[in-house]
């Protein structure tokens, strides 16, 4: 994992602080948008066991999300907002992927899954989104009917197929709302936060 820059060095515009729902990419993006978040959603549509970062900035809860659980994650966040008794600040962070050389690369599946989370939040009335979050949402809503296919056809999906994973198993990770389970990677460090599952 790359060394995180101190939050204090992040330009103010990159923090998207005036928005309730923010969006960025990877650990560096999390440093930019997650420091003051009540909930950080680490989005990884095609997860591997070691993909979730060990720690992210801030004291908020950290959830893992993909396409299958995006509606459940949004409901969890709404419940957390009710528990807090105020508007919850939410940072949606797409994991992205890596090139063969180990440098970060864009991952369409994570863009779509992040957009699915933003869309599910908006359906519950949590919709004061940054332009970055709104664009991810628009990507998802525009391609909603094709996400399972896009997972298998994407660079990451094709890498998995080449490694021997069955295309139908990959496509299953694109079935929106097929899981009600929410994976809590870190409980809120704020007083009274729900425990990790």
mmCIF file with all atom_site columns, N, CA, C and O in Angstrom, residues 143-189:
data_model
loop_
_atom_site.group_PDB
_atom_site.id
_atom_site.type_symbol
_atom_site.label_atom_id
_atom_site.label_alt_id
_atom_site.label_comp_id
_atom_site.label_asym_id
_atom_site.label_entity_id
_atom_site.label_seq_id
_atom_site.pdbx_PDB_ins_code
_atom_site.Cartn_x
_atom_site.Cartn_y
_atom_site.Cartn_z
_atom_site.occupancy
_atom_site.B_iso_or_equiv
_atom_site.pdbx_formal_charge
_atom_site.auth_seq_id
_atom_site.auth_comp_id
_atom_site.auth_asym_id
_atom_site.auth_atom_id
_atom_site.pdbx_PDB_model_num
ATOM 1   N N  . UNK A 1 143 ? -26.082 2.497   -17.102 1.00 0.00 ? 143 UNK A N  1
ATOM 2   C CA . UNK A 1 143 ? -25.661 1.149   -17.504 1.00 0.00 ? 143 UNK A CA 1
ATOM 3   C C  . UNK A 1 143 ? -26.250 0.055   -16.625 1.00 0.00 ? 143 UNK A C  1
ATOM 4   O O  . UNK A 1 143 ? -25.816 -1.095  -16.685 1.00 0.00 ? 143 UNK A O  1
ATOM 5   N N  . UNK A 1 144 ? -27.237 0.403   -15.817 1.00 0.00 ? 144 UNK A N  1
ATOM 6   C CA . UNK A 1 144 ? -27.808 -0.521  -14.827 1.00 0.00 ? 144 UNK A CA 1
ATOM 7   C C  . UNK A 1 144 ? -28.136 -1.897  -15.422 1.00 0.00 ? 144 UNK A C  1
ATOM 8   O O  . UNK A 1 144 ? -27.859 -2.926  -14.826 1.00 0.00 ? 144 UNK A O  1
ATOM 9   N N  . UNK A 1 145 ? -28.712 -1.917  -16.611 1.00 0.00 ? 145 UNK A N  1
ATOM 10  C CA . UNK A 1 145 ? -29.125 -3.187  -17.200 1.00 0.00 ? 145 UNK A CA 1
ATOM 11  C C  . UNK A 1 145 ? -27.983 -4.045  -17.703 1.00 0.00 ? 145 UNK A C  1
ATOM 12  O O  . UNK A 1 145 ? -28.189 -5.212  -18.037 1.00 0.00 ? 145 UNK A O  1
ATOM 13  N N  . UNK A 1 146 ? -26.783 -3.495  -17.754 1.00 0.00 ? 146 UNK A N  1
ATOM 14  C CA . UNK A 1 146 ? -25.651 -4.227  -18.327 1.00 0.00 ? 146 UNK A CA 1
ATOM 15  C C  . UNK A 1 146 ? -24.547 -4.540  -17.327 1.00 0.00 ? 146 UNK A C  1
ATOM 16  O O  . UNK A 1 146 ? -23.500 -5.055  -17.714 1.00 0.00 ? 146 UNK A O  1
ATOM 17  N N  . UNK A 1 147 ? -24.769 -4.245  -16.041 1.00 0.00 ? 147 UNK A N  1
ATOM 18  C CA . UNK A 1 147 ? -23.640 -4.342  -15.100 1.00 0.00 ? 147 UNK A CA 1
ATOM 19  C C  . UNK A 1 147 ? -23.073 -5.753  -14.985 1.00 0.00 ? 147 UNK A C  1
ATOM 20  O O  . UNK A 1 147 ? -21.863 -5.923  -14.896 1.00 0.00 ? 147 UNK A O  1
ATOM 21  N N  . UNK A 1 148 ? -23.916 -6.786  -14.998 1.00 0.00 ? 148 UNK A N  1
ATOM 22  C CA . UNK A 1 148 ? -23.389 -8.152  -14.874 1.00 0.00 ? 148 UNK A CA 1
ATOM 23  C C  . UNK A 1 148 ? -22.490 -8.476  -16.065 1.00 0.00 ? 148 UNK A C  1
ATOM 24  O O  . UNK A 1 148 ? -21.397 -9.042  -15.899 1.00 0.00 ? 148 UNK A O  1
ATOM 25  N N  . UNK A 1 149 ? -22.929 -8.093  -17.253 1.00 0.00 ? 149 UNK A N  1
ATOM 26  C CA . UNK A 1 149 ? -22.094 -8.316  -18.441 1.00 0.00 ? 149 UNK A CA 1
ATOM 27  C C  . UNK A 1 149 ? -20.805 -7.507  -18.350 1.00 0.00 ? 149 UNK A C  1
ATOM 28  O O  . UNK A 1 149 ? -19.719 -8.009  -18.677 1.00 0.00 ? 149 UNK A O  1
ATOM 29  N N  . UNK A 1 150 ? -20.901 -6.253  -17.929 1.00 0.00 ? 150 UNK A N  1
ATOM 30  C CA . UNK A 1 150 ? -19.716 -5.398  -17.860 1.00 0.00 ? 150 UNK A CA 1
ATOM 31  C C  . UNK A 1 150 ? -18.695 -5.935  -16.871 1.00 0.00 ? 150 UNK A C  1
ATOM 32  O O  . UNK A 1 150 ? -17.492 -5.777  -17.080 1.00 0.00 ? 150 UNK A O  1
ATOM 33  N N  . UNK A 1 151 ? -19.157 -6.594  -15.807 1.00 0.00 ? 151 UNK A N  1
ATOM 34  C CA . UNK A 1 151 ? -18.215 -7.188  -14.863 1.00 0.00 ? 151 UNK A CA 1
ATOM 35  C C  . UNK A 1 151 ? -17.368 -8.253  -15.536 1.00 0.00 ? 151 UNK A C  1
ATOM 36  O O  . UNK A 1 151 ? -16.153 -8.299  -15.339 1.00 0.00 ? 151 UNK A O  1
ATOM 37  N N  . UNK A 1 152 ? -17.992 -9.104  -16.326 1.00 0.00 ? 152 UNK A N  1
ATOM 38  C CA . UNK A 1 152 ? -17.220 -10.172 -16.980 1.00 0.00 ? 152 UNK A CA 1
ATOM 39  C C  . UNK A 1 152 ? -16.389 -9.636  -18.138 1.00 0.00 ? 152 UNK A C  1
ATOM 40  O O  . UNK A 1 152 ? -15.314 -10.157 -18.417 1.00 0.00 ? 152 UNK A O  1
ATOM 41  N N  . UNK A 1 153 ? -16.875 -8.589  -18.812 1.00 0.00 ? 153 UNK A N  1
ATOM 42  C CA . UNK A 1 153 ? -16.176 -8.057  -19.983 1.00 0.00 ? 153 UNK A CA 1
ATOM 43  C C  . UNK A 1 153 ? -15.083 -7.059  -19.626 1.00 0.00 ? 153 UNK A C  1
ATOM 44  O O  . UNK A 1 153 ? -14.230 -6.763  -20.459 1.00 0.00 ? 153 UNK A O  1
ATOM 45  N N  . UNK A 1 154 ? -15.088 -6.547  -18.397 1.00 0.00 ? 154 UNK A N  1
ATOM 46  C CA . UNK A 1 154 ? -14.099 -5.547  -17.984 1.00 0.00 ? 154 UNK A CA 1
ATOM 47  C C  . UNK A 1 154 ? -12.702 -6.145  -17.925 1.00 0.00 ? 154 UNK A C  1
ATOM 48  O O  . UNK A 1 154 ? -12.516 -7.369  -17.947 1.00 0.00 ? 154 UNK A O  1
ATOM 49  N N  . UNK A 1 155 ? -11.708 -5.272  -17.843 1.00 0.00 ? 155 UNK A N  1
ATOM 50  C CA . UNK A 1 155 ? -10.322 -5.737  -17.707 1.00 0.00 ? 155 UNK A CA 1
ATOM 51  C C  . UNK A 1 155 ? -10.193 -6.663  -16.503 1.00 0.00 ? 155 UNK A C  1
ATOM 52  O O  . UNK A 1 155 ? -9.622  -7.755  -16.599 1.00 0.00 ? 155 UNK A O  1
ATOM 53  N N  . UNK A 1 156 ? -10.740 -6.250  -15.361 1.00 0.00 ? 156 UNK A N  1
ATOM 54  C CA . UNK A 1 156 ? -10.634 -7.079  -14.154 1.00 0.00 ? 156 UNK A CA 1
ATOM 55  C C  . UNK A 1 156 ? -11.350 -8.414  -14.330 1.00 0.00 ? 156 UNK A C  1
ATOM 56  O O  . UNK A 1 156 ? -10.850 -9.464  -13.912 1.00 0.00 ? 156 UNK A O  1
ATOM 57  N N  . UNK A 1 157 ? -12.537 -8.372  -14.948 1.00 0.00 ? 157 UNK A N  1
ATOM 58  C CA . UNK A 1 157 ? -13.276 -9.609  -15.190 1.00 0.00 ? 157 UNK A CA 1
ATOM 59  C C  . UNK A 1 157 ? -12.519 -10.542 -16.111 1.00 0.00 ? 157 UNK A C  1
ATOM 60  O O  . UNK A 1 157 ? -12.435 -11.752 -15.870 1.00 0.00 ? 157 UNK A O  1
ATOM 61  N N  . UNK A 1 158 ? -11.953 -9.984  -17.179 1.00 0.00 ? 158 UNK A N  1
ATOM 62  C CA . UNK A 1 158 ? -11.196 -10.814 -18.119 1.00 0.00 ? 158 UNK A CA 1
ATOM 63  C C  . UNK A 1 158 ? -9.930  -11.381 -17.479 1.00 0.00 ? 158 UNK A C  1
ATOM 64  O O  . UNK A 1 158 ? -9.518  -12.505 -17.780 1.00 0.00 ? 158 UNK A O  1
ATOM 65  N N  . UNK A 1 159 ? -9.308  -10.621 -16.576 1.00 0.00 ? 159 UNK A N  1
ATOM 66  C CA . UNK A 1 159 ? -8.161  -11.163 -15.831 1.00 0.00 ? 159 UNK A CA 1
ATOM 67  C C  . UNK A 1 159 ? -8.578  -12.389 -15.025 1.00 0.00 ? 159 UNK A C  1
ATOM 68  O O  . UNK A 1 159 ? -7.870  -13.392 -14.980 1.00 0.00 ? 159 UNK A O  1
ATOM 69  N N  . UNK A 1 160 ? -9.768  -12.311 -14.405 1.00 0.00 ? 160 UNK A N  1
ATOM 70  C CA . UNK A 1 160 ? -10.251 -13.431 -13.600 1.00 0.00 ? 160 UNK A CA 1
ATOM 71  C C  . UNK A 1 160 ? -10.614 -14.634 -14.460 1.00 0.00 ? 160 UNK A C  1
ATOM 72  O O  . UNK A 1 160 ? -10.349 -15.769 -14.090 1.00 0.00 ? 160 UNK A O  1
ATOM 73  N N  . UNK A 1 161 ? -11.223 -14.374 -15.610 1.00 0.00 ? 161 UNK A N  1
ATOM 74  C CA . UNK A 1 161 ? -11.539 -15.463 -16.535 1.00 0.00 ? 161 UNK A CA 1
ATOM 75  C C  . UNK A 1 161 ? -10.250 -16.149 -16.983 1.00 0.00 ? 161 UNK A C  1
ATOM 76  O O  . UNK A 1 161 ? -10.153 -17.385 -17.005 1.00 0.00 ? 161 UNK A O  1
ATOM 77  N N  . UNK A 1 162 ? -9.231  -15.356 -17.317 1.00 0.00 ? 162 UNK A N  1
ATOM 78  C CA . UNK A 1 162 ? -7.949  -15.910 -17.749 1.00 0.00 ? 162 UNK A CA 1
ATOM 79  C C  . UNK A 1 162 ? -7.289  -16.731 -16.644 1.00 0.00 ? 162 UNK A C  1
ATOM 80  O O  . UNK A 1 162 ? -6.548  -17.683 -16.923 1.00 0.00 ? 162 UNK A O  1
ATOM 81  N N  . UNK A 1 163 ? -7.589  -16.354 -15.381 1.00 0.00 ? 163 UNK A N  1
ATOM 82  C CA . UNK A 1 163 ? -7.017  -17.084 -14.242 1.00 0.00 ? 163 UNK A CA 1
ATOM 83  C C  . UNK A 1 163 ? -7.840  -18.333 -13.889 1.00 0.00 ? 163 UNK A C  1
ATOM 84  O O  . UNK A 1 163 ? -7.504  -19.042 -12.943 1.00 0.00 ? 163 UNK A O  1
ATOM 85  N N  . UNK A 1 164 ? -8.936  -18.576 -14.637 1.00 0.00 ? 164 UNK A N  1
ATOM 86  C CA . UNK A 1 164 ? -9.709  -19.792 -14.422 1.00 0.00 ? 164 UNK A CA 1
ATOM 87  C C  . UNK A 1 164 ? -11.036 -19.622 -13.724 1.00 0.00 ? 164 UNK A C  1
ATOM 88  O O  . UNK A 1 164 ? -11.760 -20.599 -13.504 1.00 0.00 ? 164 UNK A O  1
ATOM 89  N N  . UNK A 1 165 ? -11.410 -18.391 -13.380 1.00 0.00 ? 165 UNK A N  1
ATOM 90  C CA . UNK A 1 165 ? -12.702 -18.183 -12.721 1.00 0.00 ? 165 UNK A CA 1
ATOM 91  C C  . UNK A 1 165 ? -13.813 -18.225 -13.769 1.00 0.00 ? 165 UNK A C  1
ATOM 92  O O  . UNK A 1 165 ? -13.647 -17.722 -14.884 1.00 0.00 ? 165 UNK A O  1
ATOM 93  N N  . UNK A 1 166 ? -14.929 -18.841 -13.422 1.00 0.00 ? 166 UNK A N  1
ATOM 94  C CA . UNK A 1 166 ? -16.046 -18.980 -14.358 1.00 0.00 ? 166 UNK A CA 1
ATOM 95  C C  . UNK A 1 166 ? -16.770 -17.652 -14.545 1.00 0.00 ? 166 UNK A C  1
ATOM 96  O O  . UNK A 1 166 ? -17.069 -16.961 -13.562 1.00 0.00 ? 166 UNK A O  1
ATOM 97  N N  . UNK A 1 167 ? -17.063 -17.318 -15.793 1.00 0.00 ? 167 UNK A N  1
ATOM 98  C CA . UNK A 1 167 ? -17.752 -16.056 -16.090 1.00 0.00 ? 167 UNK A CA 1
ATOM 99  C C  . UNK A 1 167 ? -19.082 -15.927 -15.347 1.00 0.00 ? 167 UNK A C  1
ATOM 100 O O  . UNK A 1 167 ? -19.405 -14.844 -14.849 1.00 0.00 ? 167 UNK A O  1
ATOM 101 N N  . UNK A 1 168 ? -19.904 -17.000 -15.227 1.00 0.00 ? 168 UNK A N  1
ATOM 102 C CA . UNK A 1 168 ? -21.157 -16.850 -14.473 1.00 0.00 ? 168 UNK A CA 1
ATOM 103 C C  . UNK A 1 168 ? -20.935 -16.485 -12.999 1.00 0.00 ? 168 UNK A C  1
ATOM 104 O O  . UNK A 1 168 ? -21.755 -15.775 -12.403 1.00 0.00 ? 168 UNK A O  1
ATOM 105 N N  . UNK A 1 169 ? -19.833 -16.953 -12.416 1.00 0.00 ? 169 UNK A N  1
ATOM 106 C CA . UNK A 1 169 ? -19.538 -16.597 -11.021 1.00 0.00 ? 169 UNK A CA 1
ATOM 107 C C  . UNK A 1 169 ? -19.191 -15.113 -10.900 1.00 0.00 ? 169 UNK A C  1
ATOM 108 O O  . UNK A 1 169 ? -19.548 -14.460 -9.919  1.00 0.00 ? 169 UNK A O  1
ATOM 109 N N  . UNK A 1 170 ? -18.507 -14.588 -11.899 1.00 0.00 ? 170 UNK A N  1
ATOM 110 C CA . UNK A 1 170 ? -18.177 -13.168 -11.903 1.00 0.00 ? 170 UNK A CA 1
ATOM 111 C C  . UNK A 1 170 ? -19.449 -12.353 -12.119 1.00 0.00 ? 170 UNK A C  1
ATOM 112 O O  . UNK A 1 170 ? -19.704 -11.369 -11.424 1.00 0.00 ? 170 UNK A O  1
ATOM 113 N N  . UNK A 1 171 ? -20.260 -12.773 -13.085 1.00 0.00 ? 171 UNK A N  1
ATOM 114 C CA . UNK A 1 171 ? -21.511 -12.063 -13.381 1.00 0.00 ? 171 UNK A CA 1
ATOM 115 C C  . UNK A 1 171 ? -22.423 -12.007 -12.166 1.00 0.00 ? 171 UNK A C  1
ATOM 116 O O  . UNK A 1 171 ? -23.148 -11.027 -11.970 1.00 0.00 ? 171 UNK A O  1
ATOM 117 N N  . UNK A 1 172 ? -22.387 -13.042 -11.332 1.00 0.00 ? 172 UNK A N  1
ATOM 118 C CA . UNK A 1 172 ? -23.236 -13.071 -10.130 1.00 0.00 ? 172 UNK A CA 1
ATOM 119 C C  . UNK A 1 172 ? -22.935 -11.910 -9.193  1.00 0.00 ? 172 UNK A C  1
ATOM 120 O O  . UNK A 1 172 ? -23.817 -11.446 -8.457  1.00 0.00 ? 172 UNK A O  1
ATOM 121 N N  . UNK A 1 173 ? -21.705 -11.404 -9.235  1.00 0.00 ? 173 UNK A N  1
ATOM 122 C CA . UNK A 1 173 ? -21.329 -10.264 -8.393  1.00 0.00 ? 173 UNK A CA 1
ATOM 123 C C  . UNK A 1 173 ? -21.941 -8.959  -8.901  1.00 0.00 ? 173 UNK A C  1
ATOM 124 O O  . UNK A 1 173 ? -21.827 -7.929  -8.259  1.00 0.00 ? 173 UNK A O  1
ATOM 125 N N  . UNK A 1 174 ? -22.618 -9.024  -10.055 1.00 0.00 ? 174 UNK A N  1
ATOM 126 C CA . UNK A 1 174 ? -23.305 -7.867  -10.601 1.00 0.00 ? 174 UNK A CA 1
ATOM 127 C C  . UNK A 1 174 ? -24.803 -7.882  -10.375 1.00 0.00 ? 174 UNK A C  1
ATOM 128 O O  . UNK A 1 174 ? -25.509 -7.014  -10.870 1.00 0.00 ? 174 UNK A O  1
ATOM 129 N N  . UNK A 1 175 ? -25.299 -8.833  -9.607  1.00 0.00 ? 175 UNK A N  1
ATOM 130 C CA . UNK A 1 175 ? -26.744 -8.916  -9.339  1.00 0.00 ? 175 UNK A CA 1
ATOM 131 C C  . UNK A 1 175 ? -27.107 -7.944  -8.221  1.00 0.00 ? 175 UNK A C  1
ATOM 132 O O  . UNK A 1 175 ? -27.005 -8.260  -7.033  1.00 0.00 ? 175 UNK A O  1
ATOM 133 N N  . UNK A 1 176 ? -27.543 -6.778  -8.625  1.00 0.00 ? 176 UNK A N  1
ATOM 134 C CA . UNK A 1 176 ? -27.845 -5.699  -7.693  1.00 0.00 ? 176 UNK A CA 1
ATOM 135 C C  . UNK A 1 176 ? -28.880 -6.134  -6.659  1.00 0.00 ? 176 UNK A C  1
ATOM 136 O O  . UNK A 1 176 ? -29.924 -6.676  -7.004  1.00 0.00 ? 176 UNK A O  1
ATOM 137 N N  . UNK A 1 177 ? -28.547 -5.882  -5.395  1.00 0.00 ? 177 UNK A N  1
ATOM 138 C CA . UNK A 1 177 ? -29.493 -6.140  -4.316  1.00 0.00 ? 177 UNK A CA 1
ATOM 139 C C  . UNK A 1 177 ? -29.710 -7.603  -3.986  1.00 0.00 ? 177 UNK A C  1
ATOM 140 O O  . UNK A 1 177 ? -30.665 -7.939  -3.302  1.00 0.00 ? 177 UNK A O  1
ATOM 141 N N  . UNK A 1 178 ? -28.839 -8.483  -4.439  1.00 0.00 ? 178 UNK A N  1
ATOM 142 C CA . UNK A 1 178 ? -29.032 -9.914  -4.175  1.00 0.00 ? 178 UNK A CA 1
ATOM 143 C C  . UNK A 1 178 ? -28.542 -10.329 -2.793  1.00 0.00 ? 178 UNK A C  1
ATOM 144 O O  . UNK A 1 178 ? -28.722 -11.470 -2.389  1.00 0.00 ? 178 UNK A O  1
ATOM 145 N N  . UNK A 1 179 ? -27.929 -9.415  -2.056  1.00 0.00 ? 179 UNK A N  1
ATOM 146 C CA . UNK A 1 179 ? -27.456 -9.718  -0.701  1.00 0.00 ? 179 UNK A CA 1
ATOM 147 C C  . UNK A 1 179 ? -27.939 -8.654  0.280   1.00 0.00 ? 179 UNK A C  1
ATOM 148 O O  . UNK A 1 179 ? -27.869 -7.458  -0.015  1.00 0.00 ? 179 UNK A O  1
ATOM 149 N N  . UNK A 1 180 ? -28.425 -9.104  1.428   1.00 0.00 ? 180 UNK A N  1
ATOM 150 C CA . UNK A 1 180 ? -28.827 -8.185  2.495   1.00 0.00 ? 180 UNK A CA 1
ATOM 151 C C  . UNK A 1 180 ? -27.754 -8.059  3.572   1.00 0.00 ? 180 UNK A C  1
ATOM 152 O O  . UNK A 1 180 ? -27.955 -7.385  4.579   1.00 0.00 ? 180 UNK A O  1
ATOM 153 N N  . UNK A 1 181 ? -26.627 -8.713  3.375   1.00 0.00 ? 181 UNK A N  1
ATOM 154 C CA . UNK A 1 181 ? -25.542 -8.687  4.350   1.00 0.00 ? 181 UNK A CA 1
ATOM 155 C C  . UNK A 1 181 ? -24.698 -7.433  4.155   1.00 0.00 ? 181 UNK A C  1
ATOM 156 O O  . UNK A 1 181 ? -24.352 -7.082  3.026   1.00 0.00 ? 181 UNK A O  1
ATOM 157 N N  . UNK A 1 182 ? -24.374 -6.760  5.256   1.00 0.00 ? 182 UNK A N  1
ATOM 158 C CA . UNK A 1 182 ? -23.497 -5.590  5.219   1.00 0.00 ? 182 UNK A CA 1
ATOM 159 C C  . UNK A 1 182 ? -22.208 -5.954  5.947   1.00 0.00 ? 182 UNK A C  1
ATOM 160 O O  . UNK A 1 182 ? -22.244 -6.403  7.094   1.00 0.00 ? 182 UNK A O  1
ATOM 161 N N  . UNK A 1 183 ? -21.089 -5.786  5.272   1.00 0.00 ? 183 UNK A N  1
ATOM 162 C CA . UNK A 1 183 ? -19.788 -6.088  5.871   1.00 0.00 ? 183 UNK A CA 1
ATOM 163 C C  . UNK A 1 183 ? -19.210 -4.814  6.472   1.00 0.00 ? 183 UNK A C  1
ATOM 164 O O  . UNK A 1 183 ? -18.915 -3.850  5.754   1.00 0.00 ? 183 UNK A O  1
ATOM 165 N N  . UNK A 1 184 ? -19.076 -4.801  7.797   1.00 0.00 ? 184 UNK A N  1
ATOM 166 C CA . UNK A 1 184 ? -18.500 -3.667  8.515   1.00 0.00 ? 184 UNK A CA 1
ATOM 167 C C  . UNK A 1 184 ? -17.032 -3.982  8.769   1.00 0.00 ? 184 UNK A C  1
ATOM 168 O O  . UNK A 1 184 ? -16.707 -4.882  9.543   1.00 0.00 ? 184 UNK A O  1
ATOM 169 N N  . UNK A 1 185 ? -16.145 -3.277  8.085   1.00 0.00 ? 185 UNK A N  1
ATOM 170 C CA . UNK A 1 185 ? -14.705 -3.493  8.251   1.00 0.00 ? 185 UNK A CA 1
ATOM 171 C C  . UNK A 1 185 ? -14.187 -2.848  9.521   1.00 0.00 ? 185 UNK A C  1
ATOM 172 O O  . UNK A 1 185 ? -13.230 -3.327  10.120  1.00 0.00 ? 185 UNK A O  1
ATOM 173 N N  . UNK A 1 186 ? -14.806 -1.734  9.905   1.00 0.00 ? 186 UNK A N  1
ATOM 174 C CA . UNK A 1 186 ? -14.410 -1.043  11.139  1.00 0.00 ? 186 UNK A CA 1
ATOM 175 C C  . UNK A 1 186 ? -15.639 -0.380  11.731  1.00 0.00 ? 186 UNK A C  1
ATOM 176 O O  . UNK A 1 186 ? -16.367 0.326   11.040  1.00 0.00 ? 186 UNK A O  1
ATOM 177 N N  . UNK A 1 187 ? -15.877 -0.642  12.996  1.00 0.00 ? 187 UNK A N  1
ATOM 178 C CA . UNK A 1 187 ? -16.972 0.035   13.684  1.00 0.00 ? 187 UNK A CA 1
ATOM 179 C C  . UNK A 1 187 ? -16.618 1.504   13.854  1.00 0.00 ? 187 UNK A C  1
ATOM 180 O O  . UNK A 1 187 ? -15.441 1.884   13.866  1.00 0.00 ? 187 UNK A O  1
ATOM 181 N N  . UNK A 1 188 ? -17.636 2.315   13.982  1.00 0.00 ? 188 UNK A N  1
ATOM 182 C CA . UNK A 1 188 ? -17.412 3.732   14.222  1.00 0.00 ? 188 UNK A CA 1
ATOM 183 C C  . UNK A 1 188 ? -16.595 3.898   15.494  1.00 0.00 ? 188 UNK A C  1
ATOM 184 O O  . UNK A 1 188 ? -16.847 3.244   16.498  1.00 0.00 ? 188 UNK A O  1
ATOM 185 N N  . UNK A 1 189 ? -15.617 4.779   15.447  1.00 0.00 ? 189 UNK A N  1
ATOM 186 C CA . UNK A 1 189 ? -14.837 5.085   16.645  1.00 0.00 ? 189 UNK A CA 1
ATOM 187 C C  . UNK A 1 189 ? -15.523 6.164   17.469  1.00 0.00 ? 189 UNK A C  1
ATOM 188 O O  . UNK A 1 189 ? -15.054 6.523   18.536  1.00 0.00 ? 189 UNK A O  1
#
